[in-house]
Coordinates of C-alpha atoms in Angstrom, one line a residue:
Chain Z
M1 CA -44.3 50.6 -32.3
S2 CA -44.4 49.5 -28.7
K3 CA -41.3 48.9 -26.6
K4 CA -39.9 45.4 -26.4
K5 CA -40.0 44.0 -22.9
I6 CA -37.1 42.4 -21.1
L7 CA -37.3 40.3 -18.0
L8 CA -34.1 40.8 -16.0
V9 CA -33.3 38.1 -13.4
E10 CA -30.5 39.3 -11.2
D11 CA -30.1 38.9 -7.4
E12 CA -27.6 41.7 -6.9
E13 CA -29.6 44.8 -6.4
N14 CA -27.1 47.3 -7.8
E15 CA -26.2 45.2 -10.6
S16 CA -29.8 44.9 -11.4
L17 CA -30.3 48.6 -11.2
L18 CA -27.4 49.2 -13.6
Y19 CA -28.6 46.7 -16.3
K20 CA -32.2 48.1 -16.0
E21 CA -31.2 51.7 -16.5
E22 CA -28.8 50.9 -19.3
L23 CA -31.2 48.9 -21.1
E24 CA -34.0 51.4 -20.7
K25 CA -31.6 54.0 -22.1
E26 CA -31.5 51.9 -25.2
G27 CA -35.3 52.1 -25.5
F28 CA -36.3 48.8 -24.0
E29 CA -39.0 48.2 -21.1
V30 CA -37.3 46.3 -18.3
I31 CA -39.0 44.5 -15.4
S32 CA -36.6 43.1 -12.8
S33 CA -36.7 40.0 -10.7
S34 CA -34.4 39.1 -7.9
N35 CA -35.0 35.3 -7.8
G36 CA -35.8 32.4 -9.9
A37 CA -39.1 31.5 -8.4
D38 CA -40.3 35.2 -8.9
A39 CA -39.1 35.2 -12.4
V40 CA -40.9 32.0 -13.4
E41 CA -44.1 33.6 -12.0
K42 CA -43.6 36.8 -13.9
I43 CA -43.1 34.9 -17.1
A44 CA -46.4 33.2 -16.7
N45 CA -48.2 36.4 -16.0
E46 CA -46.7 38.9 -18.3
E47 CA -45.8 39.0 -22.0
C48 CA -42.0 39.3 -22.4
D49 CA -39.8 39.3 -25.4
L50 CA -36.5 38.3 -23.8
V51 CA -35.2 37.1 -20.5
I52 CA -31.7 38.0 -19.2
L53 CA -30.7 35.4 -16.6
D54 CA -27.9 35.4 -14.2
L55 CA -26.8 32.0 -13.1
Q56 CA -26.1 31.1 -9.3
M57 CA -28.9 32.9 -7.5
P58 CA -30.3 32.0 -4.1
Q59 CA -33.2 29.7 -3.8
M60 CA -33.5 28.6 -7.3
D61 CA -30.4 28.2 -9.3
G62 CA -30.2 29.9 -12.7
I63 CA -30.0 26.6 -14.7
E64 CA -33.1 25.5 -12.9
T65 CA -34.9 28.7 -13.6
L66 CA -33.8 28.4 -17.4
G67 CA -35.5 25.0 -17.4
K68 CA -38.7 26.1 -15.8
I69 CA -39.0 29.1 -18.2
L70 CA -38.4 26.9 -21.2
T71 CA -41.2 24.5 -20.1
K72 CA -43.6 27.4 -19.8
K73 CA -42.5 29.3 -23.0
R74 CA -40.8 27.2 -25.3
D75 CA -39.7 29.9 -27.7
M76 CA -38.7 32.5 -25.1
P77 CA -35.3 34.1 -26.1
I78 CA -32.9 33.8 -23.2
I79 CA -29.5 35.3 -22.6
I80 CA -27.5 33.8 -19.8
Y81 CA -25.3 36.5 -18.3
T82 CA -23.0 35.3 -15.6
A83 CA -19.6 35.8 -13.9
Y84 CA -19.0 32.0 -14.4
P85 CA -17.4 31.2 -17.7
Q86 CA -17.5 27.5 -16.9
Y87 CA -21.2 26.9 -17.3
K88 CA -20.7 27.5 -20.9
N89 CA -19.8 23.9 -21.4
Q90 CA -22.8 22.6 -19.5
F91 CA -25.3 21.2 -22.0
L92 CA -28.2 22.7 -20.2
T93 CA -27.1 26.1 -20.9
W94 CA -27.1 25.3 -24.7
A95 CA -30.8 25.8 -24.6
A96 CA -30.2 29.5 -24.1
D97 CA -29.9 31.7 -27.1
A98 CA -26.7 33.3 -25.9
Y99 CA -24.1 32.9 -23.2
L100 CA -22.4 36.0 -22.1
T101 CA -19.7 36.5 -19.3
K102 CA -20.3 39.6 -17.3
S103 CA -18.2 42.6 -17.8
S104 CA -18.2 46.3 -16.8
D105 CA -18.5 47.0 -20.5
L106 CA -22.2 46.6 -21.2
G107 CA -21.6 46.9 -24.9
P108 CA -21.7 43.2 -25.8
L109 CA -24.8 42.6 -23.8
K110 CA -26.6 45.5 -25.5
R111 CA -25.6 44.3 -28.9
K112 CA -26.6 40.7 -28.2
V113 CA -30.1 42.0 -27.0
K114 CA -30.6 44.1 -30.1
T115 CA -29.6 41.2 -32.4
I116 CA -32.0 38.8 -30.7
L117 CA -34.9 41.3 -30.7
G118 CA -34.3 42.1 -34.4
E119 CA -33.1 45.6 -34.1
K120 CA -30.1 47.3 -35.6
Chain V
M1 CA 33.6 -58.2 12.9
T2 CA 31.4 -58.1 15.9
K3 CA 31.2 -55.0 18.1
T4 CA 31.3 -55.0 21.7
F5 CA 28.2 -53.8 23.7
E6 CA 30.1 -50.7 24.7
E7 CA 31.0 -50.0 21.1
K8 CA 27.5 -50.4 20.0
C9 CA 26.3 -47.9 22.6
R10 CA 28.8 -45.4 21.7
F11 CA 27.9 -45.8 18.0
L12 CA 24.2 -45.4 18.8
N13 CA 24.8 -42.3 20.8
Y14 CA 26.9 -40.8 18.0
E15 CA 24.1 -41.5 15.5
L16 CA 21.6 -39.9 17.6
Y17 CA 23.8 -36.9 18.0
L18 CA 24.3 -36.8 14.3
L19 CA 20.6 -36.8 13.6
H20 CA 19.9 -34.1 16.1
T21 CA 22.6 -32.0 14.6
I22 CA 21.5 -32.4 11.0
S23 CA 17.8 -31.8 11.7
K24 CA 18.6 -28.9 13.7
A25 CA 20.7 -27.4 10.9
I26 CA 17.9 -28.2 8.3
K27 CA 15.2 -26.6 10.4
G28 CA 17.2 -23.5 10.8
T29 CA 16.7 -22.2 7.3
F30 CA 13.9 -21.6 4.9
N31 CA 16.1 -21.5 1.8
E32 CA 15.5 -24.6 -0.3
N33 CA 18.9 -24.9 -1.6
T34 CA 20.6 -24.6 1.8
I35 CA 18.2 -27.3 3.2
L36 CA 19.2 -29.7 0.3
N37 CA 22.9 -29.0 0.7
L38 CA 22.7 -29.5 4.5
M39 CA 20.9 -32.8 4.1
L40 CA 23.4 -34.1 1.4
T41 CA 26.5 -33.1 3.3
G42 CA 25.0 -34.6 6.4
L43 CA 24.5 -37.9 4.5
T44 CA 28.0 -37.9 3.1
A45 CA 30.0 -36.4 5.9
N46 CA 33.1 -38.4 6.5
G47 CA 32.8 -40.2 9.8
A48 CA 29.1 -39.6 9.9
L49 CA 26.9 -42.0 8.0
G50 CA 29.7 -43.2 5.9
L51 CA 27.9 -42.7 2.5
S52 CA 30.2 -41.5 -0.2
R53 CA 27.8 -39.7 -2.6
A54 CA 24.3 -38.5 -2.4
S55 CA 21.9 -37.0 -4.7
V56 CA 18.4 -35.5 -4.9
F57 CA 15.9 -35.7 -7.8
Y58 CA 12.7 -33.7 -7.8
Y59 CA 9.6 -35.3 -9.2
E60 CA 6.8 -33.3 -10.9
S61 CA 3.9 -35.7 -11.3
E62 CA 1.8 -33.4 -13.5
K63 CA 4.6 -33.3 -16.1
S64 CA 5.7 -37.0 -15.4
L65 CA 9.1 -35.5 -14.9
I66 CA 12.1 -36.5 -12.7
Y67 CA 15.1 -34.2 -12.7
G68 CA 18.4 -33.9 -10.9
K69 CA 18.4 -31.2 -8.4
A70 CA 21.6 -31.5 -6.3
G71 CA 24.3 -33.9 -5.5
I72 CA 27.5 -34.3 -3.5
G73 CA 30.4 -36.5 -3.8
P74 CA 33.3 -37.4 -5.9
I75 CA 32.9 -38.5 -9.5
D76 CA 35.8 -41.0 -9.6
E77 CA 38.4 -42.5 -7.3
D78 CA 41.1 -39.7 -7.8
E79 CA 38.6 -37.0 -6.7
A80 CA 37.2 -39.2 -3.8
F81 CA 40.8 -39.6 -2.2
R82 CA 41.6 -35.9 -2.8
I83 CA 38.5 -34.7 -1.1
W84 CA 38.6 -37.3 1.8
K85 CA 42.2 -36.4 2.5
D86 CA 41.5 -32.8 2.7
L87 CA 38.6 -33.3 5.1
D88 CA 40.6 -35.7 7.2
R89 CA 43.6 -33.4 7.4
N90 CA 41.3 -30.6 8.7
N91 CA 39.5 -33.0 11.0
I92 CA 36.2 -31.0 11.0
P93 CA 33.5 -32.1 13.3
V94 CA 30.0 -32.9 12.0
E95 CA 28.5 -29.6 13.1
S96 CA 31.2 -27.3 11.7
Y97 CA 31.4 -29.7 8.6
L98 CA 27.8 -28.7 7.6
Q99 CA 28.7 -25.1 8.1
Y100 CA 32.1 -25.6 6.3
A101 CA 30.3 -27.5 3.3
V102 CA 27.7 -24.7 2.9
E103 CA 30.2 -21.9 3.2
N104 CA 32.9 -23.6 1.0
K105 CA 30.3 -24.7 -1.6
L106 CA 31.6 -28.3 -1.4
A107 CA 28.5 -29.2 -3.4
I108 CA 30.2 -27.8 -6.5
Q109 CA 31.8 -30.8 -7.9
R110 CA 31.7 -32.7 -11.2
Y111 CA 29.2 -35.2 -9.7
P112 CA 26.6 -32.5 -8.9
E113 CA 26.9 -31.0 -12.4
K114 CA 26.2 -34.4 -14.0
I115 CA 23.3 -35.0 -11.5
S116 CA 21.7 -31.7 -12.4
D117 CA 21.9 -32.5 -16.1
I118 CA 19.7 -35.5 -15.7
A119 CA 16.0 -35.4 -16.8
I120 CA 13.9 -38.5 -16.7
N121 CA 10.3 -39.2 -18.2
F122 CA 8.7 -41.1 -15.5
D123 CA 6.2 -42.8 -18.0
E124 CA 9.0 -44.3 -19.9
L125 CA 10.5 -46.2 -16.9
P126 CA 9.9 -49.9 -16.8
P127 CA 7.8 -51.3 -13.9
E128 CA 10.7 -52.8 -12.1
N129 CA 12.9 -49.8 -12.4
Y130 CA 13.9 -48.5 -8.9
F131 CA 13.1 -44.9 -9.7
R132 CA 9.6 -45.9 -10.7
R133 CA 9.1 -48.3 -7.6
V134 CA 10.3 -45.7 -5.1
I135 CA 7.8 -43.2 -6.2
A136 CA 5.0 -45.9 -6.5
E137 CA 5.7 -47.8 -3.4
R138 CA 7.0 -44.9 -1.2
R139 CA 9.6 -47.1 0.5
I140 CA 13.4 -47.4 0.9
F141 CA 15.4 -49.7 -1.4
H142 CA 18.8 -51.0 -0.4
V143 CA 20.5 -52.5 -3.5
T144 CA 23.8 -54.4 -2.6
D145 CA 24.7 -56.0 -5.9
M146 CA 24.1 -53.7 -8.7
N147 CA 26.5 -53.5 -11.5
E148 CA 26.6 -52.5 -15.3
R149 CA 24.9 -55.8 -16.2
N150 CA 21.9 -55.8 -13.8
F151 CA 21.7 -52.0 -13.9
N152 CA 18.2 -51.1 -13.0
L153 CA 18.2 -47.4 -12.7
P154 CA 17.1 -44.9 -15.4
E155 CA 19.6 -45.0 -18.2
Q156 CA 20.5 -41.3 -17.8
L157 CA 22.2 -42.3 -14.5
R158 CA 24.9 -44.4 -16.1
T159 CA 27.1 -41.3 -16.4
V160 CA 27.5 -41.2 -12.6
F161 CA 27.1 -44.9 -11.8
V162 CA 29.7 -46.9 -10.0
P163 CA 29.0 -50.5 -9.1
S164 CA 28.4 -50.2 -5.3
E165 CA 25.8 -50.5 -2.6
I166 CA 23.0 -48.1 -3.4
I167 CA 20.1 -46.8 -1.3
I168 CA 17.1 -45.1 -3.1
L169 CA 14.3 -43.6 -0.9
P170 CA 11.5 -41.2 -1.5
L171 CA 11.5 -37.5 -0.5
L172 CA 8.2 -37.1 1.0
S173 CA 6.0 -34.2 1.7
S174 CA 2.8 -34.3 3.9
K175 CA 0.8 -34.8 0.7
S176 CA 2.9 -36.4 -2.0
V177 CA 6.3 -37.6 -3.2
M178 CA 8.3 -34.6 -3.9
G179 CA 11.2 -36.4 -5.1
I180 CA 13.9 -39.1 -4.8
I181 CA 17.1 -39.3 -2.7
M182 CA 20.0 -41.7 -3.9
A183 CA 23.2 -42.5 -2.1
D184 CA 25.9 -45.0 -2.4
N185 CA 29.2 -46.3 -0.8
A186 CA 31.4 -45.9 -4.0
F187 CA 35.0 -45.9 -3.7
H188 CA 35.5 -46.8 0.0
Y189 CA 32.8 -49.5 -0.2
N190 CA 32.1 -49.6 3.6
P191 CA 28.9 -51.7 3.9
I192 CA 25.9 -49.7 4.5
E193 CA 24.3 -50.7 7.9
E194 CA 20.7 -51.2 8.8
S195 CA 21.2 -48.4 11.4
T196 CA 22.5 -46.2 8.7
L197 CA 19.4 -46.9 6.6
L198 CA 17.1 -45.8 9.6
L199 CA 19.1 -42.7 10.1
V200 CA 19.0 -41.8 6.4
S201 CA 15.3 -42.2 6.3
L202 CA 14.9 -40.1 9.4
V203 CA 17.1 -37.3 7.9
T204 CA 15.0 -37.5 4.6
I205 CA 11.8 -37.1 6.6
Q206 CA 13.2 -34.1 8.3
T207 CA 14.2 -32.8 4.9
G208 CA 10.8 -33.3 3.4
I209 CA 9.2 -31.4 6.3
A210 CA 11.8 -28.6 6.0
L211 CA 11.3 -28.3 2.2
E212 CA 7.5 -28.1 2.6
N213 CA 7.9 -25.5 5.2
S214 CA 10.3 -23.6 2.9
Q215 CA 7.6 -23.8 0.0
N216 CA 4.9 -22.7 2.5
H217 CA 7.2 -19.9 3.7
A218 CA 7.8 -18.8 0.1
V219 CA 4.2 -18.8 -0.6
I220 CA 3.4 -16.8 2.5
R221 CA 6.3 -14.4 1.6
R222 CA 5.0 -14.0 -1.8
Q223 CA 1.4 -13.2 -0.5
L224 CA 2.9 -10.9 2.1
E225 CA 4.7 -9.0 -0.7
E226 CA 1.5 -8.9 -2.8
L227 CA -0.4 -7.6 0.3
R228 CA 2.3 -5.0 0.8
E229 CA 2.1 -4.0 -2.9
L230 CA -1.6 -3.7 -2.7
H231 CA -1.3 -1.7 0.5
N232 CA 1.1 0.6 -1.2
S233 CA -0.9 1.2 -4.3
M234 CA -4.0 1.7 -2.0
E235 CA -2.0 4.3 -0.1
N236 CA -0.8 6.0 -3.4
L237 CA -4.4 5.9 -4.6
Q238 CA -5.6 7.5 -1.3
A239 CA -3.0 10.2 -1.5
E240 CA -4.0 10.9 -5.1
L241 CA -7.6 11.1 -4.1
I242 CA -6.8 13.4 -1.3
K243 CA -4.7 15.5 -3.6
K244 CA -7.6 15.7 -6.2
E245 CA -10.1 16.4 -3.6
K246 CA -8.0 19.3 -2.4
L247 CA -7.4 20.5 -5.9
S248 CA -11.2 20.4 -6.6
T249 CA -11.8 22.2 -3.4
I250 CA -9.3 24.9 -4.3
G251 CA -11.0 25.0 -7.8
K252 CA -14.3 25.4 -6.3
M253 CA -13.0 28.0 -3.9
A254 CA -11.3 29.9 -6.7
S255 CA -14.4 30.0 -8.9
Y256 CA -16.4 31.1 -5.8
F257 CA -14.3 34.0 -5.1
I258 CA -14.0 34.9 -8.7
H259 CA -17.8 35.1 -8.8
E260 CA -18.0 37.0 -5.5
I261 CA -15.4 39.5 -6.6
K262 CA -16.6 39.8 -10.2
N263 CA -20.2 40.8 -9.5
P264 CA -19.2 43.9 -7.5
L265 CA -16.4 44.8 -10.0
V266 CA -19.0 44.7 -12.9
T267 CA -21.3 46.9 -10.9
I268 CA -18.5 49.3 -10.1
G269 CA -17.3 49.4 -13.6
G270 CA -20.6 50.0 -14.9
F271 CA -21.6 52.8 -12.6
A272 CA -18.1 54.4 -13.0
K273 CA -18.7 54.5 -16.8
R274 CA -22.1 56.1 -16.2
I275 CA -20.6 58.8 -14.0
T276 CA -18.1 59.8 -16.7
E277 CA -20.9 60.1 -19.2
S278 CA -23.4 62.0 -16.9
D279 CA -23.8 65.8 -16.4
N280 CA -26.6 65.3 -13.8
I281 CA -25.1 65.9 -10.3
G282 CA -27.9 64.0 -8.7
T283 CA -27.4 60.8 -10.8
I284 CA -23.6 61.1 -10.4
K285 CA -24.0 61.3 -6.5
R286 CA -26.3 58.3 -6.5
D287 CA -24.0 56.3 -8.8
A288 CA -20.9 57.1 -6.8
G289 CA -22.7 56.0 -3.7
I290 CA -23.4 52.7 -5.2
V291 CA -19.7 52.4 -6.3
F292 CA -18.7 53.0 -2.7
K293 CA -21.1 50.4 -1.4
E294 CA -19.8 47.8 -3.9
I295 CA -16.2 48.6 -2.9
K296 CA -17.1 47.9 0.8
K297 CA -18.6 44.6 -0.4
L298 CA -15.3 43.7 -2.1
E299 CA -13.4 44.6 1.1
Q300 CA -15.5 42.1 3.1
I301 CA -14.8 39.4 0.6
L302 CA -11.2 40.0 0.7
G303 CA -11.4 39.8 4.4
K304 CA -13.0 36.3 4.1
L305 CA -10.2 35.3 1.7
S306 CA -7.5 36.1 4.3
G307 CA -9.5 34.0 6.7
F308 CA -8.5 31.1 4.7
A309 CA -4.9 32.0 5.1
L310 CA -5.4 31.2 8.7
L311 CA -6.4 27.6 7.8
S312 CA -3.0 26.0 8.7
P313 CA -1.6 26.5 12.1
S314 CA 1.4 28.6 12.8
K315 CA 1.6 29.3 16.4
I316 CA 0.5 26.3 18.6
E317 CA 0.0 27.0 22.3
R318 CA -1.5 25.4 25.4
V319 CA -5.0 26.9 25.4
N320 CA -7.2 26.8 28.4
L321 CA -10.5 25.7 26.9
I322 CA -12.8 27.3 29.4
E323 CA -11.2 30.7 28.5
V324 CA -12.0 30.4 24.8
V325 CA -15.4 29.1 25.4
G326 CA -16.0 32.1 27.6
E327 CA -14.8 34.4 24.7
V328 CA -17.1 32.8 22.3
T329 CA -20.3 32.9 24.6
D330 CA -19.5 36.5 25.5
F331 CA -19.6 37.4 21.8
F332 CA -22.9 35.7 21.3
E333 CA -24.4 37.1 24.6
L334 CA -26.8 39.8 22.9
E335 CA -27.8 37.1 20.4
F336 CA -28.6 34.6 23.2
S337 CA -30.8 37.0 25.1
R338 CA -32.5 38.4 21.9
K339 CA -33.5 34.7 21.1
H340 CA -34.2 33.6 24.7
L341 CA -31.7 30.8 24.3
D342 CA -30.3 28.9 27.4
I343 CA -26.6 28.3 27.6
H344 CA -25.1 25.5 29.4
V345 CA -21.3 25.3 29.7
D346 CA -19.8 22.2 31.2
V347 CA -16.1 22.5 30.7
P348 CA -13.7 21.6 33.5
E349 CA -11.3 24.3 34.5
N350 CA -7.6 23.9 33.4
L351 CA -8.5 21.6 30.5
Y352 CA -5.9 22.5 28.0
I353 CA -5.7 21.9 24.2
K354 CA -2.7 22.2 22.0
V355 CA -3.9 24.5 19.2
E356 CA -3.6 27.9 17.7
K357 CA -6.0 30.1 19.7
V358 CA -7.3 32.0 16.7
Q359 CA -8.3 28.7 15.2
I360 CA -10.0 27.2 18.2
L361 CA -11.9 30.5 18.4
E362 CA -12.9 30.2 14.7
V363 CA -14.0 26.6 15.3
L364 CA -16.2 27.4 18.4
F365 CA -17.4 30.6 16.9
N366 CA -18.7 28.6 13.8
L367 CA -20.2 26.0 15.8
V368 CA -22.1 28.2 18.2
S369 CA -23.1 30.5 15.3
N370 CA -24.7 27.5 13.6
S371 CA -26.6 26.4 16.6
V372 CA -27.8 30.0 17.2
E373 CA -29.0 30.3 13.6
S374 CA -30.8 26.9 13.8
M375 CA -33.4 28.0 16.4
N376 CA -35.5 30.8 17.8
A377 CA -35.8 29.4 21.3
G378 CA -34.2 26.5 23.1
S379 CA -30.8 25.7 24.5
I380 CA -27.1 25.3 23.7
G381 CA -24.8 23.1 25.6
I382 CA -21.0 23.2 25.5
S383 CA -19.1 20.4 27.2
A384 CA -15.7 19.0 27.2
V385 CA -13.9 16.0 28.6
M386 CA -10.5 14.6 28.5
E387 CA -10.3 11.5 26.2
H388 CA -6.6 10.8 26.0
P389 CA -4.8 11.8 23.7
F390 CA -7.7 14.1 22.8
V391 CA -10.1 16.6 24.4
R392 CA -13.6 15.9 23.3
I393 CA -15.6 19.0 22.8
S394 CA -19.4 18.9 22.1
V395 CA -21.7 21.7 21.1
K396 CA -25.3 20.5 21.4
D397 CA -28.4 22.5 20.5
T398 CA -32.1 21.9 20.4
G399 CA -32.6 23.6 17.0
K400 CA -34.2 22.5 13.7
G401 CA -31.6 19.8 13.0
I402 CA -30.1 18.5 9.8
P403 CA -32.1 16.2 7.3
E404 CA -30.4 12.8 7.3
E405 CA -29.3 13.0 3.7
N406 CA -27.5 16.2 4.3
I407 CA -25.5 15.1 7.4
S408 CA -22.7 13.7 5.3
R409 CA -22.5 16.8 3.3
V410 CA -22.2 19.4 5.9
T411 CA -18.4 19.6 5.8
E412 CA -18.3 20.0 1.9
P413 CA -17.3 23.4 0.8
F414 CA -20.1 25.6 -0.4
F415 CA -22.8 23.4 0.9
S416 CA -25.4 25.5 2.5
T417 CA -29.2 25.5 3.1
K418 CA -29.2 29.0 4.5
T419 CA -30.2 31.9 2.3
G420 CA -27.0 33.9 1.8
G421 CA -24.9 31.2 3.5
F422 CA -21.4 30.8 2.2
G423 CA -21.4 27.0 3.0
L424 CA -18.0 27.4 4.3
G425 CA -18.4 27.3 8.2
L426 CA -18.2 23.6 8.8
F427 CA -15.9 23.1 5.9
I428 CA -13.3 25.4 7.6
V429 CA -13.9 23.8 11.0
A430 CA -13.3 20.4 9.5
N431 CA -10.1 21.5 7.8
I432 CA -8.7 23.1 11.0
I433 CA -9.5 20.0 13.1
E434 CA -8.1 17.8 10.4
N435 CA -4.8 19.8 10.5
Y436 CA -4.4 18.9 14.1
G437 CA -5.0 15.2 13.4
G438 CA -8.4 15.4 15.2
R439 CA -11.8 14.5 13.9
L440 CA -15.4 16.0 13.7
E441 CA -18.6 14.0 14.2
V442 CA -22.0 15.3 13.5
A443 CA -25.2 13.7 14.9
S444 CA -28.6 15.2 14.2
V445 CA -32.3 14.5 14.2
E446 CA -34.5 16.8 12.4
K447 CA -36.6 19.1 14.5
Q448 CA -34.9 17.9 17.7
G449 CA -31.4 19.2 17.3
T450 CA -27.9 18.7 16.4
T451 CA -24.7 17.8 18.3
V452 CA -21.3 18.5 16.9
T453 CA -18.3 16.7 18.6
I454 CA -14.8 17.5 17.9
Y455 CA -11.6 15.9 19.0
L456 CA -8.6 18.1 19.4
P457 CA -5.1 17.1 20.8
A458 CA -4.8 17.6 24.6

């Protein structure tokens, strides 16, 4: 069985590294993107199983990126992972499959990824 | 009885004096009741016009209603002699009599009470009735022979009627008949002379004008009151808006800093956890390095936060502008030469502003920094002139400019077009200037440059 591939969209370099390594440890393949425009391009060219998206990034805001990804790949599962709890009530974010507030405990993120990708 | 020429002259002189006194007194007030009382006391003042009783009725044409408004005078002979004796004894001249009448409320008698009870339907009055005619014909009626049998006034007036000479005249405003004035010579029955009629009509004309002025005055007062209320509610609304705006700014600021702080914290926490779980010294070293870097980031953010604490001035001093401009341009010297920027400073020596020095440094630093960032070659001009009570300071650059639709937004918090920009520079500048009661103006043409002008107290 081939590894499930996750696109991680996160502008903070060290944060990105943390998630990448932690998710790889869980047995996923992770490709990273540091901004929205790049993420949209990668989605178009690579087969991914899930997108983890940070809101509030330079150049293209996370919500805009979310919209663009969904126009290209309507069924793409997306987890919004952000420091801002207030976006949760913004209807655009309802299009995502999950909305998680960032925490140094990566447990909830890992569990959500596994649920969405159908693993135990 | 015939009067001598001298007597006639003296009488005429007295009448003119009387008219003058009454109209002066009437014009001296905007209070409707005072005006009416002054007129009525003027008409009935003993030794003045020689009328014994006088009353005013108001007429409301749209309701066809005539109603008693005020009256002065005795109701019967007993009362008449009591009042007149009292006034005689005190020997009060006309001028003070009016004052005396108003102050002692001489108007409050049985006669005025009966007058104010009267209400008449104009439409029910027969054509020859004097109250109908005075309104319809707008002229004075002098009736010398009225008694109970040939009574030709509204029936309601029988309660106060005494057979005597009666004068009935219209109370006119510039547009319409406001009411009716009625007076008689009851109880002393001194004949009412032609000259008295003339004088009475002159006094009532004055009264009409004064009443109209009083009504206009009341309307204006009410409108002023409404305007004042409107003004107050606008001010309240504005204060509320400002408060809300500030709250929303604080809210934005808080969520901004929460985000800024949370990201490094998450990273630190995540890597710290990995360190506790790892046995590989190489990985531990790398992760610890990342933790250290993120902590540095946090420190920088906190540094910015404390910058906000500087927003309100605490130590205002007289700052020589040329000195602070010098400090700022010195700071950017390397940057200027690296980008080949020309700097022109046109600030008079000994031009002082009353500010906290750290804050003017912050302001100029932000403005010059924006200019420097907006171009790779070109010039920056810093100039200042006295514009009492302010000093006007301009920072002008030949940079890329601001698109027109963004100009009004540049002082909004977190508005930035720069990558990695906080969007707080001009927001801070604007807030500092506002705290001093000054103002900030931004003029810009895209691809040509921007001029930011600020006004600070001299």
